[in-house]
Short mmCIF file of C-alpha atoms in Angstrom, two decimals:
data_model
loop_
_atom_site.label_atom_id
_atom_site.label_comp_id
_atom_site.label_asym_id
_atom_site.label_seq_id
_atom_site.Cartn_x
_atom_site.Cartn_y
_atom_site.Cartn_z
CA MET T 5 11.52 -29.04 11.49
CA ASN T 6 11.76 -27.61 15.01
CA ASP T 7 15.10 -26.78 16.53
CA VAL T 8 13.87 -27.60 20.04
CA ILE T 9 10.83 -29.41 21.39
CA VAL T 10 10.00 -28.85 25.04
CA VAL T 11 7.91 -31.59 26.65
CA GLY T 12 5.97 -29.93 29.45
CA GLY T 13 4.73 -26.38 29.85
CA GLY T 14 5.36 -25.93 33.56
CA ALA T 15 7.89 -23.70 35.31
CA SER T 16 11.09 -25.29 34.01
CA GLY T 17 9.60 -26.01 30.58
CA LEU T 18 8.53 -22.42 29.95
CA ALA T 19 11.86 -21.08 31.25
CA ALA T 20 13.67 -23.45 28.87
CA ALA T 21 11.46 -22.50 25.92
CA ILE T 22 12.06 -18.79 26.50
CA GLU T 23 15.84 -19.17 26.69
CA ALA T 24 16.00 -21.43 23.64
CA ALA T 25 13.91 -18.94 21.65
CA ARG T 26 16.08 -16.06 22.82
CA GLY T 27 19.00 -18.04 21.44
CA GLY T 28 17.41 -17.98 17.99
CA CYS T 29 15.76 -21.42 18.02
CA ARG T 30 12.41 -22.47 16.59
CA VAL T 31 10.69 -23.90 19.64
CA THR T 32 7.53 -25.93 20.19
CA VAL T 33 6.12 -26.66 23.66
CA LEU T 34 3.91 -29.74 24.08
CA GLU T 35 1.76 -29.55 27.22
CA GLN T 36 -0.76 -32.25 28.09
CA LYS T 37 -3.05 -30.05 30.21
CA GLU T 38 -5.45 -27.48 28.82
CA ARG T 39 -3.10 -24.61 29.69
CA THR T 40 0.51 -24.01 30.63
CA GLY T 41 1.75 -23.25 34.13
CA LYS T 42 -1.02 -24.99 36.08
CA LYS T 43 1.25 -26.03 38.93
CA ILE T 44 2.66 -22.51 39.19
CA LEU T 45 -0.84 -21.29 40.03
CA ALA T 46 -0.95 -23.49 43.14
CA THR T 47 2.45 -22.52 44.55
CA GLY T 48 2.74 -20.38 47.65
CA ASN T 49 -1.00 -20.75 48.30
CA GLY T 50 -1.67 -18.92 45.06
CA ARG T 51 0.97 -16.25 45.70
CA CYS T 52 3.93 -18.07 44.08
CA ASN T 53 6.98 -18.26 46.32
CA LEU T 54 9.41 -17.71 43.42
CA THR T 55 12.66 -18.38 45.26
CA ASN T 56 14.47 -17.82 48.56
CA LEU T 57 17.35 -15.49 49.38
CA HIS T 58 18.75 -17.95 51.93
CA MET T 59 20.23 -20.38 49.43
CA ASP T 60 22.42 -23.18 50.76
CA PRO T 61 22.36 -26.12 48.31
CA ASP T 62 23.74 -28.54 50.90
CA THR T 63 20.95 -27.97 53.43
CA CYS T 64 18.06 -26.83 51.22
CA TYR T 65 18.15 -29.67 48.68
CA ARG T 66 18.16 -33.45 48.92
CA GLY T 67 19.09 -36.10 46.38
CA GLY T 68 21.75 -38.57 45.39
CA ASN T 69 24.29 -36.08 44.01
CA PRO T 70 24.81 -32.89 46.09
CA ALA T 71 27.70 -31.74 43.86
CA PHE T 72 25.32 -31.71 40.89
CA VAL T 73 22.93 -29.40 42.75
CA ARG T 74 25.76 -27.03 43.72
CA ASP T 75 26.95 -26.92 40.12
CA VAL T 76 23.53 -26.07 38.69
CA LEU T 77 22.64 -23.41 41.28
CA GLY T 78 26.06 -21.84 40.93
CA ARG T 79 25.45 -21.29 37.22
CA VAL T 80 21.98 -19.74 37.42
CA THR T 81 21.84 -18.04 40.81
CA VAL T 82 19.02 -16.49 42.79
CA VAL T 83 20.30 -13.01 41.88
CA GLU T 84 20.22 -13.83 38.17
CA THR T 85 16.77 -15.37 38.54
CA LEU T 86 15.40 -12.19 40.11
CA GLU T 87 16.86 -10.15 37.27
CA TRP T 88 15.37 -12.61 34.78
CA PHE T 89 11.90 -12.12 36.24
CA GLY T 90 12.42 -8.38 36.36
CA ASP T 91 12.95 -8.50 32.59
CA LEU T 92 9.61 -10.32 32.33
CA GLY T 93 7.89 -7.48 34.15
CA ILE T 94 7.61 -9.27 37.52
CA PRO T 95 8.95 -7.08 40.37
CA THR T 96 9.42 -9.04 43.58
CA LYS T 97 9.27 -8.54 47.33
CA ASP T 98 11.18 -10.18 50.16
CA ARG T 99 9.47 -11.63 53.24
CA ASN T 100 12.29 -12.78 55.53
CA GLY T 101 14.08 -14.28 52.55
CA TYR T 102 10.97 -15.74 50.93
CA VAL T 103 10.54 -14.03 47.55
CA TYR T 104 7.12 -13.40 46.00
CA PRO T 105 5.87 -11.39 43.02
CA ARG T 106 5.00 -7.85 44.16
CA SER T 107 1.36 -8.49 43.31
CA ASP T 108 1.19 -11.71 45.39
CA GLN T 109 -0.42 -13.35 42.36
CA ALA T 110 0.88 -16.65 41.01
CA SER T 111 -1.28 -16.08 37.93
CA ALA T 112 0.85 -13.04 37.03
CA VAL T 113 3.95 -15.26 36.92
CA ALA T 114 2.30 -17.92 34.76
CA GLU T 115 0.94 -15.27 32.41
CA ALA T 116 4.27 -13.45 32.13
CA LEU T 117 6.05 -16.66 31.14
CA ALA T 118 3.39 -17.52 28.55
CA MET T 119 3.37 -13.98 27.11
CA GLU T 120 7.16 -13.88 26.81
CA ALA T 121 7.17 -17.23 25.04
CA GLU T 122 4.41 -15.94 22.76
CA HIS T 123 6.36 -12.78 22.03
CA LEU T 124 9.43 -14.82 21.07
CA GLY T 125 7.44 -16.93 18.62
CA VAL T 126 7.33 -20.12 20.68
CA ARG T 127 4.60 -22.45 19.43
CA ILE T 128 2.59 -23.75 22.39
CA LEU T 129 0.30 -26.72 21.91
CA CYS T 130 -1.84 -27.73 24.89
CA GLY T 131 -3.79 -30.96 25.22
CA MET T 132 -0.84 -32.87 23.72
CA ARG T 133 0.28 -35.95 25.67
CA VAL T 134 3.71 -37.14 24.56
CA GLU T 135 3.78 -40.92 24.12
CA SER T 136 7.29 -41.57 22.83
CA ILE T 137 10.61 -39.93 22.00
CA SER T 138 13.09 -41.51 19.62
CA PHE T 139 16.32 -40.44 17.99
CA LYS T 140 17.76 -41.27 14.60
CA GLY T 141 21.28 -40.13 13.84
CA GLU T 142 22.70 -39.46 10.40
CA ASN T 143 25.28 -42.13 9.58
CA GLY T 144 25.64 -42.82 13.28
CA GLY T 145 26.70 -39.24 13.88
CA ASN T 146 26.69 -37.54 17.25
CA LEU T 147 23.47 -35.65 17.86
CA ARG T 148 25.43 -32.52 18.60
CA THR T 149 26.29 -32.34 14.92
CA ALA T 150 23.76 -34.54 13.12
CA GLY T 151 20.46 -36.35 13.45
CA GLU T 152 17.02 -35.63 14.81
CA PHE T 153 14.47 -36.55 17.45
CA ALA T 154 10.96 -37.75 16.71
CA VAL T 155 8.41 -36.89 19.40
CA THR T 156 5.01 -38.55 19.04
CA ALA T 157 2.06 -37.07 20.92
CA GLU T 158 -1.65 -37.77 21.16
CA ASP T 159 -3.90 -34.78 20.65
CA ARG T 160 -6.51 -34.75 23.40
CA THR T 161 -8.18 -31.54 22.28
CA ASP T 162 -11.35 -31.31 20.21
CA GLY T 163 -11.79 -28.29 17.98
CA GLU T 164 -9.98 -24.99 18.16
CA ARG T 165 -7.94 -24.35 21.30
CA LYS T 166 -6.87 -20.88 22.30
CA VAL T 167 -3.42 -20.90 23.91
CA GLY T 168 -2.62 -17.58 25.51
CA GLU T 169 -3.49 -15.16 22.73
CA ARG T 170 -2.59 -17.55 19.93
CA LYS T 171 -4.85 -20.09 18.29
CA ALA T 172 -3.54 -23.61 17.91
CA GLY T 173 -5.85 -24.26 14.97
CA GLU T 174 -8.43 -26.91 14.25
CA ARG T 175 -7.54 -30.19 15.94
CA LYS T 176 -9.21 -33.50 16.56
CA ALA T 177 -8.98 -35.50 19.79
CA GLY T 178 -7.28 -38.87 19.44
CA ARG T 179 -5.14 -37.88 16.47
CA ARG T 180 -1.42 -38.65 16.82
CA GLU T 181 1.21 -36.33 15.48
CA THR T 182 4.98 -36.68 15.24
CA PHE T 183 7.16 -33.62 15.75
CA ARG T 184 10.80 -33.57 14.71
CA SER T 185 13.61 -31.54 16.20
CA ARG T 186 17.33 -31.41 16.74
CA ALA T 187 17.01 -31.23 20.51
CA VAL T 188 14.44 -32.17 23.15
CA ILE T 189 14.03 -30.65 26.58
CA LEU T 190 12.17 -33.06 28.85
CA ALA T 191 10.40 -30.94 31.48
CA ALA T 192 7.45 -33.20 32.25
CA GLY T 193 7.54 -32.90 36.05
CA SER T 194 7.32 -35.63 38.68
CA LYS T 195 4.35 -37.62 40.00
CA ALA T 196 3.38 -35.03 42.61
CA ALA T 197 0.05 -33.21 42.20
CA PRO T 198 -0.98 -35.15 39.06
CA ALA T 199 -4.04 -32.92 38.60
CA THR T 200 -1.65 -30.19 37.44
CA GLY T 201 -0.10 -32.45 34.78
CA SER T 202 2.72 -34.16 36.70
CA ASP T 203 1.56 -37.74 36.22
CA GLY T 204 4.95 -39.48 36.03
CA SER T 205 4.94 -39.91 32.26
CA GLY T 206 8.28 -38.10 32.06
CA TYR T 207 9.95 -40.90 33.98
CA GLU T 208 8.79 -43.43 31.39
CA LEU T 209 10.07 -41.27 28.53
CA ALA T 210 13.45 -40.80 30.22
CA GLU T 211 13.75 -44.49 31.06
CA ALA T 212 12.97 -45.46 27.47
CA LEU T 213 15.93 -43.31 26.42
CA GLY T 214 18.27 -45.21 28.73
CA HIS T 215 18.10 -43.31 32.00
CA LYS T 216 18.08 -44.83 35.46
CA ILE T 217 15.05 -43.84 37.54
CA ILE T 218 15.34 -43.64 41.32
CA PRO T 219 11.85 -44.79 42.41
CA PRO T 220 9.81 -41.62 43.04
CA LEU T 221 8.08 -41.22 46.39
CA PRO T 222 5.87 -38.46 47.85
CA ALA T 223 7.74 -35.56 49.49
CA LEU T 224 6.64 -32.31 51.13
CA VAL T 225 3.55 -34.17 52.25
CA GLN T 226 1.60 -35.02 55.41
CA LEU T 227 2.65 -37.91 57.67
CA ILE T 228 0.20 -40.69 58.47
CA CYS T 229 0.50 -41.96 62.03
CA ARG T 230 -0.89 -44.99 63.83
CA GLY T 231 -3.28 -44.45 66.71
CA ARG T 232 -6.85 -43.35 67.33
CA ILE T 233 -5.51 -40.55 69.47
CA PHE T 234 -5.15 -38.33 66.41
CA ARG T 235 -8.92 -38.21 66.04
CA GLN T 236 -8.96 -36.39 69.37
CA LEU T 237 -6.21 -34.02 68.27
CA ALA T 238 -7.57 -33.15 64.82
CA GLY T 239 -7.53 -29.41 64.19
CA ILE T 240 -4.79 -28.55 66.71
CA ARG T 241 -2.15 -26.06 65.51
CA THR T 242 0.81 -25.31 67.76
CA ASP T 243 4.43 -24.24 67.63
CA GLY T 244 6.60 -27.31 67.95
CA ARG T 245 9.50 -29.38 66.73
CA ILE T 246 9.37 -32.69 64.88
CA ARG T 247 12.21 -35.16 65.07
CA LEU T 248 11.98 -38.11 62.70
CA LEU T 249 13.47 -41.30 64.10
CA VAL T 250 14.39 -44.17 61.77
CA ASP T 251 15.05 -47.45 63.56
CA GLY T 252 15.38 -45.37 66.70
CA GLU T 253 18.02 -43.00 65.31
CA PRO T 254 17.47 -39.30 64.43
CA ALA T 255 17.08 -38.83 60.66
CA ALA T 256 15.67 -35.32 60.26
CA ALA T 257 14.13 -32.50 62.28
CA ASP T 258 12.30 -29.23 61.76
CA ARG T 259 10.45 -26.60 63.76
CA GLY T 260 7.40 -24.45 63.07
CA GLU T 261 3.64 -24.64 63.21
CA VAL T 262 2.71 -28.29 63.65
CA GLN T 263 -0.79 -29.22 62.53
CA LEU T 264 -2.45 -32.35 63.87
CA THR T 265 -5.05 -34.14 61.75
CA GLU T 266 -7.23 -37.23 62.04
CA GLN T 267 -4.59 -39.16 60.09
CA GLY T 268 -1.44 -37.78 61.67
CA ILE T 269 0.83 -34.76 61.35
CA SER T 270 0.80 -31.91 58.84
CA GLY T 271 2.29 -28.42 58.57
CA ILE T 272 5.63 -27.30 57.20
CA PRO T 273 7.75 -29.18 59.80
CA ALA T 274 6.05 -32.43 58.78
CA PHE T 275 6.55 -31.61 55.09
CA GLN T 276 10.25 -30.93 55.60
CA VAL T 277 10.95 -34.36 57.11
CA SER T 278 8.47 -36.33 54.97
CA ARG T 279 10.88 -37.33 52.21
CA PHE T 280 12.99 -39.18 54.79
CA ALA T 281 9.88 -40.93 56.08
CA SER T 282 8.88 -41.96 52.54
CA ALA T 283 12.32 -43.34 51.71
CA SER T 284 12.74 -45.15 55.03
CA LEU T 285 9.30 -46.76 54.93
CA ALA T 286 9.91 -47.88 51.35
CA ALA T 287 13.09 -49.56 52.58
CA GLY T 288 11.14 -51.43 55.26
CA ARG T 289 12.54 -49.46 58.18
CA GLN T 290 10.69 -48.42 61.34
CA VAL T 291 9.77 -44.73 61.42
CA GLU T 292 8.57 -42.71 64.39
CA ALA T 293 7.84 -39.01 64.93
CA SER T 294 8.88 -37.34 68.15
CA LEU T 295 6.95 -34.13 68.86
CA ASP T 296 8.28 -31.45 71.22
CA PHE T 297 5.45 -29.09 72.19
CA LEU T 298 7.70 -26.70 74.16
CA PRO T 299 10.78 -26.50 71.91
CA ASP T 300 12.25 -23.45 73.67
CA TRP T 301 12.47 -25.26 77.02
CA ASN T 302 14.68 -28.14 78.13
CA ARG T 303 13.34 -31.00 80.25
CA GLU T 304 14.59 -29.49 83.50
CA GLN T 305 12.75 -26.24 82.81
CA ILE T 306 9.56 -28.08 81.90
CA LEU T 307 9.64 -30.17 85.07
CA GLU T 308 10.36 -27.11 87.23
CA PHE T 309 7.43 -25.30 85.61
CA LEU T 310 5.05 -28.24 86.15
CA THR T 311 6.11 -28.65 89.78
CA ALA T 312 5.49 -24.99 90.55
CA ARG T 313 2.19 -25.14 88.69
CA ARG T 314 1.05 -28.16 90.72
CA SER T 315 1.69 -26.20 93.90
CA ARG T 316 0.05 -22.98 92.76
CA LEU T 317 -2.99 -24.60 91.10
CA ALA T 318 -3.49 -27.45 93.57
CA TYR T 319 -7.24 -26.79 93.69
CA ARG T 320 -7.77 -27.51 89.98
CA LYS T 321 -8.91 -30.74 88.39
CA GLY T 322 -6.50 -32.56 86.11
CA GLU T 323 -8.45 -31.58 82.99
CA SER T 324 -7.54 -27.91 83.50
CA PHE T 325 -3.95 -28.38 84.73
CA LEU T 326 -2.43 -27.43 81.35
CA SER T 327 -5.10 -24.89 80.42
CA GLY T 328 -3.50 -21.74 79.00
CA LEU T 329 -0.36 -23.62 78.06
CA PHE T 330 -1.87 -25.89 75.42
CA ALA T 331 -5.19 -26.16 73.63
CA GLY T 332 -7.70 -28.13 75.69
CA LYS T 333 -7.68 -31.27 73.52
CA LEU T 334 -3.90 -31.41 73.41
CA GLY T 335 -3.58 -30.87 77.14
CA ALA T 336 -6.03 -33.70 77.85
CA VAL T 337 -4.16 -36.10 75.58
CA LEU T 338 -0.80 -35.26 77.17
CA MET T 339 -2.21 -35.74 80.66
CA SER T 340 -3.82 -39.07 79.78
CA SER T 341 -0.63 -40.26 78.05
CA ALA T 342 1.21 -39.61 81.30
CA GLY T 343 -1.38 -41.66 83.21
CA ILE T 344 -2.77 -38.64 85.06
CA SER T 345 -6.46 -38.52 85.96
CA LEU T 346 -8.45 -35.68 84.41
CA THR T 347 -10.95 -35.68 87.27
CA ASP T 348 -8.74 -35.90 90.36
CA PRO T 349 -7.29 -32.76 91.99
CA VAL T 350 -3.94 -31.53 90.66
CA SER T 351 -2.51 -31.79 94.18
CA GLN T 352 -2.70 -35.59 93.91
CA ILE T 353 -0.36 -35.83 90.90
CA PRO T 354 2.71 -37.77 92.13
CA ASP T 355 6.22 -36.70 91.16
CA ARG T 356 6.79 -39.75 88.94
CA LYS T 357 3.72 -38.89 86.84
CA LEU T 358 4.75 -35.26 86.67
CA GLU T 359 8.09 -36.45 85.26
CA LYS T 360 6.26 -38.61 82.75
CA LEU T 361 4.16 -35.61 81.74
CA ALA T 362 7.34 -33.62 81.12
CA ASP T 363 8.51 -36.47 78.87
CA GLN T 364 5.23 -36.47 76.94
CA ILE T 365 5.42 -32.71 76.38
CA GLN T 366 9.00 -32.86 75.12
CA ASP T 367 9.00 -36.26 73.41
CA PHE T 368 5.50 -37.31 72.34
CA ARG T 369 5.96 -40.40 70.17
CA ALA T 370 3.82 -41.30 67.16
CA PRO T 371 4.58 -44.32 64.92
CA VAL T 372 4.61 -43.22 61.27
CA THR T 373 2.97 -45.76 58.98
CA GLY T 374 3.04 -43.81 55.73
CA THR T 375 2.53 -40.50 54.00
CA ARG T 376 -0.34 -39.07 52.01
CA SER T 377 -0.32 -40.01 48.32
CA PHE T 378 1.19 -38.26 45.31
CA ASP T 379 -2.13 -36.40 44.97
CA SER T 380 -1.31 -34.48 48.16
CA ALA T 381 2.46 -34.16 47.69
CA GLN T 382 4.07 -30.93 46.54
CA VAL T 383 7.10 -32.69 45.03
CA CYS T 384 8.73 -36.13 44.88
CA CYS T 385 11.98 -37.54 46.07
CA GLY T 386 13.60 -39.75 43.45
CA GLY T 387 13.53 -39.38 39.68
CA VAL T 388 16.13 -39.42 36.92
CA CYS T 389 19.55 -40.19 38.38
CA ALA T 390 21.49 -36.91 38.42
CA ASP T 391 24.76 -38.77 37.74
CA GLN T 392 23.49 -39.18 34.17
CA VAL T 393 23.08 -35.43 33.53
CA PHE T 394 25.72 -32.72 32.99
CA GLY T 395 25.25 -30.03 35.63
CA ALA T 396 26.81 -27.42 33.34
CA THR T 397 24.14 -27.78 30.66
CA MET T 398 21.37 -30.16 31.84
CA GLU T 399 22.21 -32.35 28.83
CA SER T 400 21.90 -36.10 29.22
CA ARG T 401 25.12 -38.08 29.45
CA ILE T 402 23.20 -41.00 27.93
CA THR T 403 21.40 -39.34 25.02
CA PRO T 404 23.19 -36.26 23.66
CA GLY T 405 20.78 -33.54 22.58
CA LEU T 406 18.29 -34.51 25.29
CA TYR T 407 17.99 -32.14 28.27
CA LEU T 408 16.26 -32.91 31.57
CA THR T 409 14.93 -30.31 33.98
CA GLY T 410 13.03 -29.57 37.16
CA GLU T 411 11.20 -32.13 39.27
CA LEU T 412 11.96 -34.91 36.80
CA LEU T 413 15.42 -35.17 38.34
CA ASP T 414 16.40 -36.85 41.61
CA VAL T 415 16.57 -33.52 43.42
CA ASP T 416 13.97 -32.14 45.83
CA GLY T 417 14.08 -28.93 47.80
CA ILE T 418 12.60 -28.00 51.15
CA CYS T 419 9.59 -25.69 51.48
CA GLY T 420 10.20 -22.01 50.79
CA GLY T 421 10.65 -21.45 47.05
CA TYR T 422 13.52 -23.87 46.61
CA ASN T 423 11.79 -26.21 44.19
CA LEU T 424 10.77 -23.31 41.97
CA GLN T 425 14.35 -22.02 42.02
CA TRP T 426 15.41 -25.48 40.89
CA ALA T 427 12.90 -25.23 38.04
CA TRP T 428 14.15 -21.80 36.93
CA SER T 429 17.84 -22.72 37.14
CA THR T 430 17.56 -26.04 35.31
CA GLY T 431 15.15 -24.67 32.69
CA ILE T 432 17.24 -21.61 31.90
CA LEU T 433 20.42 -23.72 31.66
CA ALA T 434 18.78 -26.29 29.39
CA GLY T 435 17.32 -23.68 27.03
CA ARG T 436 20.58 -21.80 26.73
CA SER T 437 22.62 -24.95 26.21
CA ALA T 438 20.32 -26.34 23.52
CA ALA T 439 20.37 -23.01 21.69
CA LYS T 440 24.16 -22.88 21.80
CA ILE T 441 24.50 -26.34 20.24
CA ILE T 442 22.06 -25.53 17.45
CA ARG T 443 23.42 -22.04 16.83
CA GLU T 444 27.07 -23.07 16.80
CA GLY T 445 26.68 -26.67 15.64
CA GLY T 446 29.12 -27.80 18.28
CA ASP T 447 29.56 -29.08 21.79
CA SER T 448 28.02 -26.98 24.58
CA LEU T 449 30.19 -28.56 27.28
#
């Protein structure tokens, strides 16, 4: 029988497997994709933004239980994480707080995790989709001292599968197998980027074991906005600020390179506010994006600039009034939105329309009707209610001996390595805690 079964071979699952094996446990990882670490390969545009040196749990993470996040990140810190990866042979570099592997290769991170697990004797089975998890105690005993889990998985692999440098042996697709263990670490991911293996099945497994699921929604994802005007703006990239308004009140804001698409707004600022848009729209509230295309200027400065420009460039046509300040397509849209002719001379722009143009530049409104789907999302908001998990160990308060990690939980970080740090911290904690229970036969709390 296994000591620990890890469901999911992503970032948190591999971290958990390594720590449990280091604690002397017999560990099996069940991964439904054809290889482990697929989502790691896509992080940081293939460079893997491992973590971030600017770590403030209260501003960098969102979810229903901020104290839980602080507890977890205080136990496995960024400093410890960097040391942990150093031990795996992954030196890092700092880019304004954003930490990457020295090689800028996400594949090196995925391979290092798999090789370390291999070295520690972890059994990794890919192509295994877990269908159910059940627990049977001995004489009603507490799992921390007695009993076992039964994890049933469908084998979706035909023939011999090579996993890392180990061979999983001859297997037949469609065959179901039940694995038994004293502890289970559920690291199955969220519903974001399902092509990498995060298809939401972990929520079903957790719910079947008694956990409350906060409905998952796309986060770190593009905003979809109403209006044909975005077809004209598609392809524009510009420095700007996004304010998200919910029922007319500010809900979130961010600044950076704003990207305009046929469907709406993309770029990191849009990603950072998207979870609030998802949650508000799901609640039936009205959501609007306010774009500021000159975020370093106040309205008075903008109006003063436009007035002087009208005087100096009086000979120009309206279509070239904002040339040099904004891309041509964006300038034309802002002028038209202010009711200014693109063909009349600039000298004919009345003061009231110049004031309206200043408003459009600083507060361009776009009704938000939705977000892109889970296929496009980097993470989800929602998941297993964090109130039902011990922050000190990642053990379930509902099902002792079950540990929950990573994106499965109702915690989502902003862009910049924060979600991977969450994966490392929760995975390392879960693996260590499970090993302690099995090694000592007692309570890890």
